[in-house]
Short mmCIF file of C-alpha atoms in Angstrom, two decimals:
data_model
loop_
_atom_site.label_atom_id
_atom_site.label_comp_id
_atom_site.label_asym_id
_atom_site.label_seq_id
_atom_site.Cartn_x
_atom_site.Cartn_y
_atom_site.Cartn_z
CA MET U 2 122.35 127.80 97.91
CA TRP U 3 121.97 123.86 96.86
CA GLY U 4 121.52 123.61 93.13
CA LEU U 5 124.58 125.78 92.41
CA PRO U 6 127.34 124.36 90.32
CA PRO U 7 129.50 122.19 90.23
CA GLU U 8 126.46 119.95 90.89
CA ALA U 9 123.72 122.34 89.37
CA HIS U 10 120.40 121.51 89.46
CA PRO U 11 117.15 124.34 89.56
CA VAL U 12 115.18 121.92 91.71
CA PRO U 13 116.49 123.07 95.27
CA ALA U 14 116.90 126.99 94.29
CA ILE U 15 113.53 127.17 93.37
CA LEU U 16 112.41 125.02 96.57
CA GLY U 17 114.77 127.40 98.62
CA MET U 18 113.48 130.44 97.29
CA GLY U 19 109.86 129.22 97.42
CA VAL U 20 110.13 129.01 101.04
CA LEU U 21 111.81 132.27 101.38
CA LEU U 22 108.90 133.93 99.76
CA ARG U 23 106.73 132.07 101.59
CA LEU U 24 108.25 133.59 104.86
CA LEU U 25 108.38 137.37 103.39
CA ASP U 26 104.66 137.05 102.53
CA GLY U 27 103.39 140.18 104.38
CA SER U 28 106.13 140.67 106.42
CA PRO U 29 107.15 144.29 107.82
CA SER U 30 110.61 145.60 106.55
CA ARG U 31 112.62 145.09 109.02
CA ARG U 32 111.64 141.61 109.73
CA GLY U 33 112.10 141.23 105.87
CA ALA U 34 115.45 142.62 105.54
CA ARG U 35 116.39 140.11 108.66
CA LEU U 36 115.39 137.33 107.05
CA GLY U 37 116.84 138.41 103.58
CA PHE U 38 120.60 139.22 105.03
CA LEU U 39 120.30 135.54 107.09
CA PHE U 40 119.60 133.86 103.68
CA GLY U 41 122.02 135.54 101.87
CA LEU U 42 124.70 134.56 104.53
CA GLY U 43 123.60 131.13 103.86
CA HIS U 44 123.92 131.55 100.14
CA PHE U 45 127.10 132.94 100.35
CA ILE U 46 129.12 131.85 103.19
CA PRO U 47 129.52 128.46 101.70
CA GLY U 48 129.79 129.52 98.08
CA LEU U 49 132.39 131.21 99.24
CA ALA U 50 134.57 128.98 100.63
CA TRP U 51 137.32 127.98 97.53
CA LEU U 52 138.79 131.31 99.27
CA TRP U 53 140.04 129.37 102.07
CA SER U 54 142.35 127.70 99.44
CA SER U 55 143.22 130.38 97.71
CA LEU U 56 144.16 132.63 100.39
CA HIS U 57 145.35 130.36 103.16
CA VAL U 58 146.59 127.22 101.47
CA PHE U 59 148.41 129.07 98.89
CA GLY U 60 148.34 132.94 100.47
CA LYS U 61 149.55 131.91 103.68
CA ILE U 62 147.06 134.24 104.90
CA PRO U 63 146.34 133.31 108.92
CA ALA U 64 143.27 131.09 109.13
CA PRO U 65 140.86 133.21 111.34
CA VAL U 66 142.00 136.27 108.96
CA VAL U 67 140.74 134.21 106.07
CA VAL U 68 137.69 133.09 108.02
CA GLY U 69 136.29 136.94 108.80
CA MET U 70 137.48 137.84 105.16
CA ILE U 71 134.92 135.27 104.06
CA VAL U 72 132.28 136.30 106.55
CA GLY U 73 132.93 139.74 106.12
CA LEU U 74 132.40 139.67 102.33
CA ALA U 75 129.31 136.84 102.43
CA ALA U 76 127.61 140.02 104.45
CA ILE U 77 128.62 142.40 102.39
CA LEU U 78 127.13 140.39 99.66
CA SER U 79 124.16 139.65 101.85
CA GLY U 80 123.00 143.13 101.82
CA TYR U 81 121.44 142.93 98.47
CA CYS U 82 119.72 139.93 99.85
CA ALA U 83 118.54 142.12 102.80
CA LEU U 84 117.46 144.82 100.32
CA PHE U 85 115.27 142.16 98.16
CA GLY U 86 113.72 140.80 101.66
CA ALA U 87 112.57 144.38 102.70
CA LEU U 88 111.50 145.93 99.44
CA LEU U 89 109.59 142.99 98.23
CA PRO U 90 106.44 143.00 100.64
CA ARG U 91 105.71 146.48 99.90
CA LEU U 92 105.73 145.75 96.04
CA VAL U 93 103.20 143.07 96.10
CA PRO U 94 99.55 145.02 97.15
CA ALA U 95 97.89 142.00 95.46
CA ARG U 96 99.19 137.98 96.33
CA TRP U 97 98.84 137.15 92.97
CA LEU U 98 101.58 139.49 91.44
CA LEU U 99 104.18 137.70 94.20
CA PRO U 100 106.36 135.60 91.43
CA LEU U 101 106.43 138.81 89.12
CA ALA U 102 107.03 141.11 91.61
CA ALA U 103 109.99 138.13 92.96
CA ALA U 104 111.52 138.02 89.67
CA ALA U 105 111.77 141.60 88.56
CA LEU U 106 113.26 142.49 92.28
CA TRP U 107 115.82 139.83 92.60
CA VAL U 108 116.90 140.33 89.08
CA VAL U 109 117.70 144.06 89.90
CA THR U 110 119.48 143.36 92.66
CA GLU U 111 121.88 140.71 91.24
CA TRP U 112 122.34 143.80 88.65
CA LEU U 113 123.14 146.07 91.50
CA ARG U 114 125.94 143.78 92.60
CA ALA U 115 127.33 142.58 89.76
CA HIS U 116 127.52 146.44 88.72
CA LEU U 117 128.23 148.39 92.33
CA PHE U 118 131.79 149.08 93.51
CA SER U 119 133.30 147.18 90.63
CA GLY U 120 130.66 144.27 90.86
CA PHE U 121 130.70 140.73 92.23
CA PRO U 122 128.15 138.89 90.67
CA TRP U 123 129.53 135.42 92.15
CA ASN U 124 126.69 132.64 92.20
CA LEU U 125 123.96 134.01 90.34
CA LEU U 126 120.85 131.89 91.16
CA GLY U 127 120.48 131.97 86.87
CA GLN U 128 123.75 129.49 87.30
CA VAL U 129 121.42 126.73 88.70
CA TRP U 130 120.49 125.98 85.06
CA ASP U 131 123.58 124.92 83.87
CA GLY U 132 123.36 121.56 84.14
CA SER U 133 120.17 121.53 81.79
CA GLU U 134 121.53 122.15 78.58
CA THR U 135 118.31 122.61 76.91
CA CYS U 136 116.62 125.02 79.19
CA LEU U 137 119.89 127.32 79.27
CA GLN U 138 119.68 128.06 76.18
CA LEU U 139 116.98 130.96 77.42
CA ALA U 140 120.31 132.99 77.97
CA ASP U 141 120.34 133.97 74.54
CA LEU U 142 117.48 135.82 75.30
CA GLY U 143 118.05 137.23 77.91
CA GLY U 144 121.27 136.35 79.26
CA VAL U 145 121.80 134.86 83.48
CA TYR U 146 119.99 137.45 84.90
CA LEU U 147 116.71 135.92 82.30
CA LEU U 148 117.49 132.26 84.32
CA SER U 149 117.54 133.97 87.67
CA GLY U 150 114.41 135.77 86.81
CA LEU U 151 112.88 132.09 85.43
CA THR U 152 113.99 130.87 89.08
CA LEU U 153 112.40 133.29 90.83
CA PHE U 154 109.25 133.17 89.14
CA LEU U 155 108.61 129.79 89.60
CA ALA U 156 109.94 129.95 92.95
CA GLY U 157 106.66 132.34 93.97
CA LEU U 158 104.25 130.14 91.96
CA LEU U 159 105.24 127.29 94.66
CA ALA U 160 104.77 130.11 97.37
CA LEU U 161 101.39 131.03 95.57
CA ALA U 162 100.05 127.29 96.11
CA VAL U 163 101.24 127.22 99.78
CA PRO U 164 97.66 127.86 101.42
CA VAL U 165 97.63 131.28 103.88
CA GLY U 166 94.75 130.11 105.36
CA ALA U 167 91.83 127.93 106.01
CA GLY U 168 89.85 129.58 103.43
CA GLN U 169 91.93 128.97 100.32
CA GLY U 170 90.63 125.98 98.40
CA PHE U 171 92.40 124.51 95.44
CA ARG U 172 92.17 126.72 92.71
CA THR U 173 95.46 129.07 93.40
CA PRO U 174 97.75 125.93 93.25
CA ALA U 175 96.26 124.56 90.42
CA VAL U 176 96.42 127.66 88.31
CA ALA U 177 99.93 128.03 90.12
CA LEU U 178 101.07 124.83 88.66
CA VAL U 179 99.35 124.92 85.48
CA VAL U 180 101.29 128.51 84.82
CA ALA U 181 104.42 126.81 85.92
CA LEU U 182 104.13 123.71 83.57
CA GLY U 183 103.81 126.49 80.75
CA VAL U 184 106.78 128.45 80.99
CA LEU U 185 108.86 125.43 81.89
CA GLY U 186 107.36 123.52 78.53
CA ALA U 187 107.68 127.08 76.64
CA GLY U 188 111.49 127.53 77.86
CA TYR U 189 112.04 123.70 77.17
CA GLY U 190 110.45 123.99 73.69
CA TYR U 191 113.14 127.44 72.64
CA GLY U 192 115.62 125.68 74.35
CA HIS U 193 115.26 122.28 71.64
CA TRP U 194 114.68 124.78 68.58
CA ARG U 195 117.69 126.40 69.66
CA LEU U 196 120.03 123.60 69.77
CA GLU U 197 118.48 122.11 66.88
CA THR U 198 119.79 125.40 64.78
CA LEU U 199 122.94 125.68 66.01
CA ALA U 200 123.63 122.09 64.85
CA ALA U 201 122.71 122.96 61.74
CA ASP U 202 124.18 126.58 61.37
CA SER U 203 128.09 125.75 63.03
CA GLY U 204 130.82 124.44 61.39
CA MET U 205 133.04 121.90 63.80
CA LEU U 206 136.35 123.00 65.26
CA ARG U 207 138.60 121.01 67.19
CA VAL U 208 140.07 122.84 69.91
CA ALA U 209 142.39 121.07 72.41
CA LEU U 210 142.79 122.37 75.96
CA VAL U 211 145.76 121.55 77.67
CA GLN U 212 146.45 121.32 81.83
CA GLY U 213 149.88 121.13 83.03
CA ASN U 214 148.99 120.57 86.44
CA VAL U 215 151.63 122.71 87.83
CA PRO U 216 152.16 122.90 91.41
CA GLN U 217 150.95 126.22 92.36
CA ASP U 218 153.72 126.84 95.14
CA LEU U 219 156.09 126.10 92.77
CA LYS U 220 155.08 127.95 89.60
CA TRP U 221 157.12 130.95 89.84
CA ASP U 222 159.84 129.88 90.91
CA PRO U 223 162.33 131.28 88.18
CA GLU U 224 164.68 127.64 87.85
CA ARG U 225 161.77 125.77 87.24
CA LYS U 226 160.19 127.67 84.43
CA LYS U 227 161.82 125.88 81.82
CA ASP U 228 160.50 123.17 83.20
CA TRP U 229 156.74 124.09 83.37
CA LEU U 230 157.24 125.15 79.79
CA LYS U 231 158.57 121.75 78.53
CA ARG U 232 155.58 119.82 80.31
CA TYR U 233 153.33 122.15 77.80
CA LEU U 234 155.21 121.70 74.96
CA GLU U 235 154.89 117.85 75.65
CA HIS U 236 151.66 117.78 76.28
CA THR U 237 151.12 119.80 73.08
CA ARG U 238 153.17 118.12 70.96
CA ALA U 239 151.08 114.75 71.94
CA LEU U 240 147.56 115.57 70.87
CA GLU U 241 145.67 114.10 68.63
CA LYS U 242 145.94 115.35 65.66
CA PRO U 243 144.65 117.52 63.27
CA VAL U 244 143.69 120.54 66.16
CA ASP U 245 142.60 123.74 65.22
CA LEU U 246 143.58 125.69 68.28
CA VAL U 247 145.30 124.86 71.42
CA VAL U 248 144.35 126.48 74.66
CA TRP U 249 146.55 126.83 77.52
CA PRO U 250 145.72 128.07 81.07
CA GLU U 251 145.62 131.69 82.46
CA THR U 252 149.61 132.30 82.94
CA ALA U 253 150.69 129.19 81.71
CA VAL U 254 153.50 130.94 80.83
CA GLY U 255 154.79 132.23 84.53
CA PHE U 256 157.67 134.36 83.06
CA PHE U 257 157.97 137.50 80.29
CA LEU U 258 158.41 135.98 77.21
CA GLN U 259 159.00 139.33 75.48
CA ILE U 260 162.31 139.41 77.00
CA SER U 261 162.74 135.32 76.17
CA PRO U 262 163.68 134.68 73.04
CA GLU U 263 164.60 131.46 72.91
CA GLU U 264 161.13 130.13 74.92
CA LEU U 265 159.11 132.28 72.63
CA ALA U 266 160.38 130.62 69.54
CA ARG U 267 160.50 126.85 71.13
CA ILE U 268 156.35 127.57 71.43
CA THR U 269 156.22 129.04 67.76
CA THR U 270 158.45 125.92 66.38
CA LEU U 271 156.04 123.76 68.08
CA SER U 272 152.62 125.77 66.85
CA ARG U 273 154.59 124.92 63.42
CA GLU U 274 154.67 121.27 63.73
CA ILE U 275 151.16 121.30 64.60
CA ASN U 276 149.89 123.11 61.98
CA ALA U 277 147.54 124.96 65.03
CA PRO U 278 148.02 128.38 66.94
CA ILE U 279 148.37 128.22 70.39
CA LEU U 280 146.60 130.28 72.59
CA THR U 281 148.06 130.75 76.46
CA GLY U 282 148.29 132.92 79.25
CA ALA U 283 151.17 134.98 80.19
CA PRO U 284 152.23 138.24 82.46
CA MET U 285 153.33 141.15 79.88
CA ALA U 286 155.09 144.26 80.72
CA ASP U 287 155.23 147.51 78.56
CA ARG U 288 157.16 150.59 79.03
CA ASP U 289 156.00 154.08 78.68
CA GLY U 290 157.18 157.36 77.38
CA GLN U 291 157.92 158.52 80.94
CA ASN U 292 159.79 155.14 81.02
CA GLU U 293 157.25 153.78 83.60
CA TRP U 294 156.60 149.81 83.32
CA SER U 295 153.17 148.86 83.54
CA TYR U 296 152.31 144.90 83.83
CA PHE U 297 149.48 142.97 82.43
CA ASN U 298 147.77 139.83 83.18
CA SER U 299 147.52 138.85 79.29
CA MET U 300 146.57 135.93 77.08
CA ILE U 301 148.31 136.13 73.39
CA LEU U 302 147.89 133.86 70.76
CA ILE U 303 151.11 132.50 69.16
CA ASP U 304 151.09 131.00 65.46
CA SER U 305 153.97 129.57 63.19
CA GLY U 306 154.71 133.21 61.52
CA GLU U 307 157.59 135.11 62.31
CA THR U 308 159.39 133.77 65.99
CA GLY U 309 159.49 136.44 68.12
CA LYS U 310 156.22 137.65 67.46
CA PHE U 311 152.67 137.53 68.75
CA ALA U 312 149.62 137.09 66.03
CA SER U 313 147.38 138.75 68.63
CA ARG U 314 147.34 139.79 72.50
CA TYR U 315 144.28 140.76 74.84
CA ASP U 316 145.27 141.95 78.19
CA LYS U 317 142.64 141.67 80.94
CA HIS U 318 140.60 144.46 82.25
CA HIS U 319 138.67 143.31 84.76
CA LEU U 320 140.99 142.56 87.80
CA VAL U 321 140.36 141.66 91.17
CA PRO U 322 140.67 143.63 93.92
CA TYR U 323 143.58 143.24 96.46
CA GLY U 324 144.28 139.75 94.27
CA GLU U 325 145.79 141.79 91.18
CA TYR U 326 145.62 145.27 92.28
CA ILE U 327 145.29 147.83 95.49
CA PRO U 328 142.38 149.95 95.12
CA PHE U 329 143.11 153.41 95.39
CA ARG U 330 146.90 152.58 95.56
CA SER U 331 147.53 156.19 95.74
CA LEU U 332 145.83 156.56 99.06
CA ALA U 333 146.97 153.01 100.62
CA PRO U 334 150.80 152.71 102.25
CA ALA U 335 153.53 152.14 99.70
CA SER U 336 154.27 148.66 102.02
CA MET U 337 151.02 147.31 101.34
CA HIS U 338 151.34 144.57 98.19
CA LYS U 339 148.69 142.36 96.28
CA LEU U 340 148.09 138.92 97.84
CA THR U 341 149.05 137.23 94.76
CA HIS U 342 152.48 136.52 93.58
CA GLY U 343 154.69 139.37 92.38
CA SER U 344 154.78 142.97 94.31
CA LYS U 345 153.39 145.20 91.32
CA ASP U 346 150.15 145.60 90.50
CA PHE U 347 148.34 144.63 87.25
CA SER U 348 147.38 147.48 85.16
CA THR U 349 143.86 147.73 83.24
CA GLY U 350 143.54 146.46 79.64
CA PRO U 351 141.56 148.28 77.16
CA GLY U 352 138.13 146.60 77.83
CA PRO U 353 136.32 143.66 76.16
CA VAL U 354 137.89 142.99 72.77
CA THR U 355 138.11 140.27 70.31
CA LEU U 356 141.26 138.68 69.29
CA ASN U 357 141.88 138.13 65.42
CA TRP U 358 142.28 134.69 64.15
CA GLY U 359 142.40 133.36 60.75
CA LEU U 360 139.26 130.91 61.17
CA ASP U 361 137.26 133.43 63.42
CA LYS U 362 137.41 135.98 65.79
CA ILE U 363 138.33 134.59 69.73
CA GLY U 364 136.50 136.22 72.99
CA PRO U 365 139.01 136.46 75.49
CA LEU U 366 137.88 135.90 79.31
CA ILE U 367 140.46 136.04 82.17
CA CYS U 368 139.32 134.29 84.97
CA TYR U 369 137.14 136.38 87.24
CA GLU U 370 135.95 138.28 83.83
CA VAL U 371 133.59 135.25 82.98
CA ILE U 372 131.78 136.03 86.13
CA PHE U 373 130.50 139.37 84.73
CA PRO U 374 127.30 138.16 82.36
CA ASP U 375 127.24 141.57 80.51
CA GLU U 376 131.01 141.79 79.36
CA VAL U 377 130.43 137.76 78.52
CA ARG U 378 127.48 138.85 76.20
CA GLN U 379 129.42 141.98 74.83
CA LEU U 380 132.01 139.49 73.30
CA ALA U 381 129.41 137.20 72.20
CA VAL U 382 127.54 139.72 69.81
#
């Protein structure tokens, strides 16, 4: 749908949803389901286009297979939109209830999409407000679902403003406009107040993000691992000082630091030089009492303390199906491997937990985990 990041803007989303709601107004359930499903395909297929690079360009999966995977996944996700389209006309006994019913039902379908079958809350509608720092503060009250509900409520008001027959006068559009302006005014008023409060209460931290721009097709080359680490060390050493925390990307360190004491010592020494801890992604491996290995996609905090020790560690707990592990592994053939580098599945970490840091606590999220709103909010409280 237009309006989603990276060019986030609520107006196209409100207009698009307004058209859908107008089409659904009074529709039989079957027609509503079809309209919702088609709308979902238009919403999700463009939003999943990034999988082309991940699966075809880097994963080397044949193009027709990738196209089928994208369309198939979009079709599955569109089922939630079909459910919305089928149920909404049944939930609106009086037309003036359309904004409230649409907002409530859409939020329910988004919540179901975020939780059923491990969940996939990709492109939640509330993300269209990402470009509005002020209105975005409403997420403090109800997360992205509140913003999704706001979008549908405004779209419902827009649909109410469209005449359903020659007998409708100007009263309904005028009331819808007044209510819309009142809701937006209240939202922006809260946002301004919240931003001023945050500015007055929060201290300033200097956090540096370092991106090595390592080519993905060379990232895991064992003969180049020291070259890539050197690149991150050089970029970090060149940072403007002082800095409170340095952050490297997911698996910026493409090897096991647990068995690489020399490389770990170099990072620890650099942390001492810049007088700031370094937070980096790295694969980790642990062996249990049965001498079995478990592998983790981890985030580790390295500071200037004892060389060879990690100050804190987080293991990713919400893994990508088929990308980081094979679901129902015990039932899958042994020849089936995940789509990403390495033949072994990653194991699941203990869940949303914070990392201890001298100045505060860090709420760690690795890649896929950032799209799950409940888990993000759990780390923010």
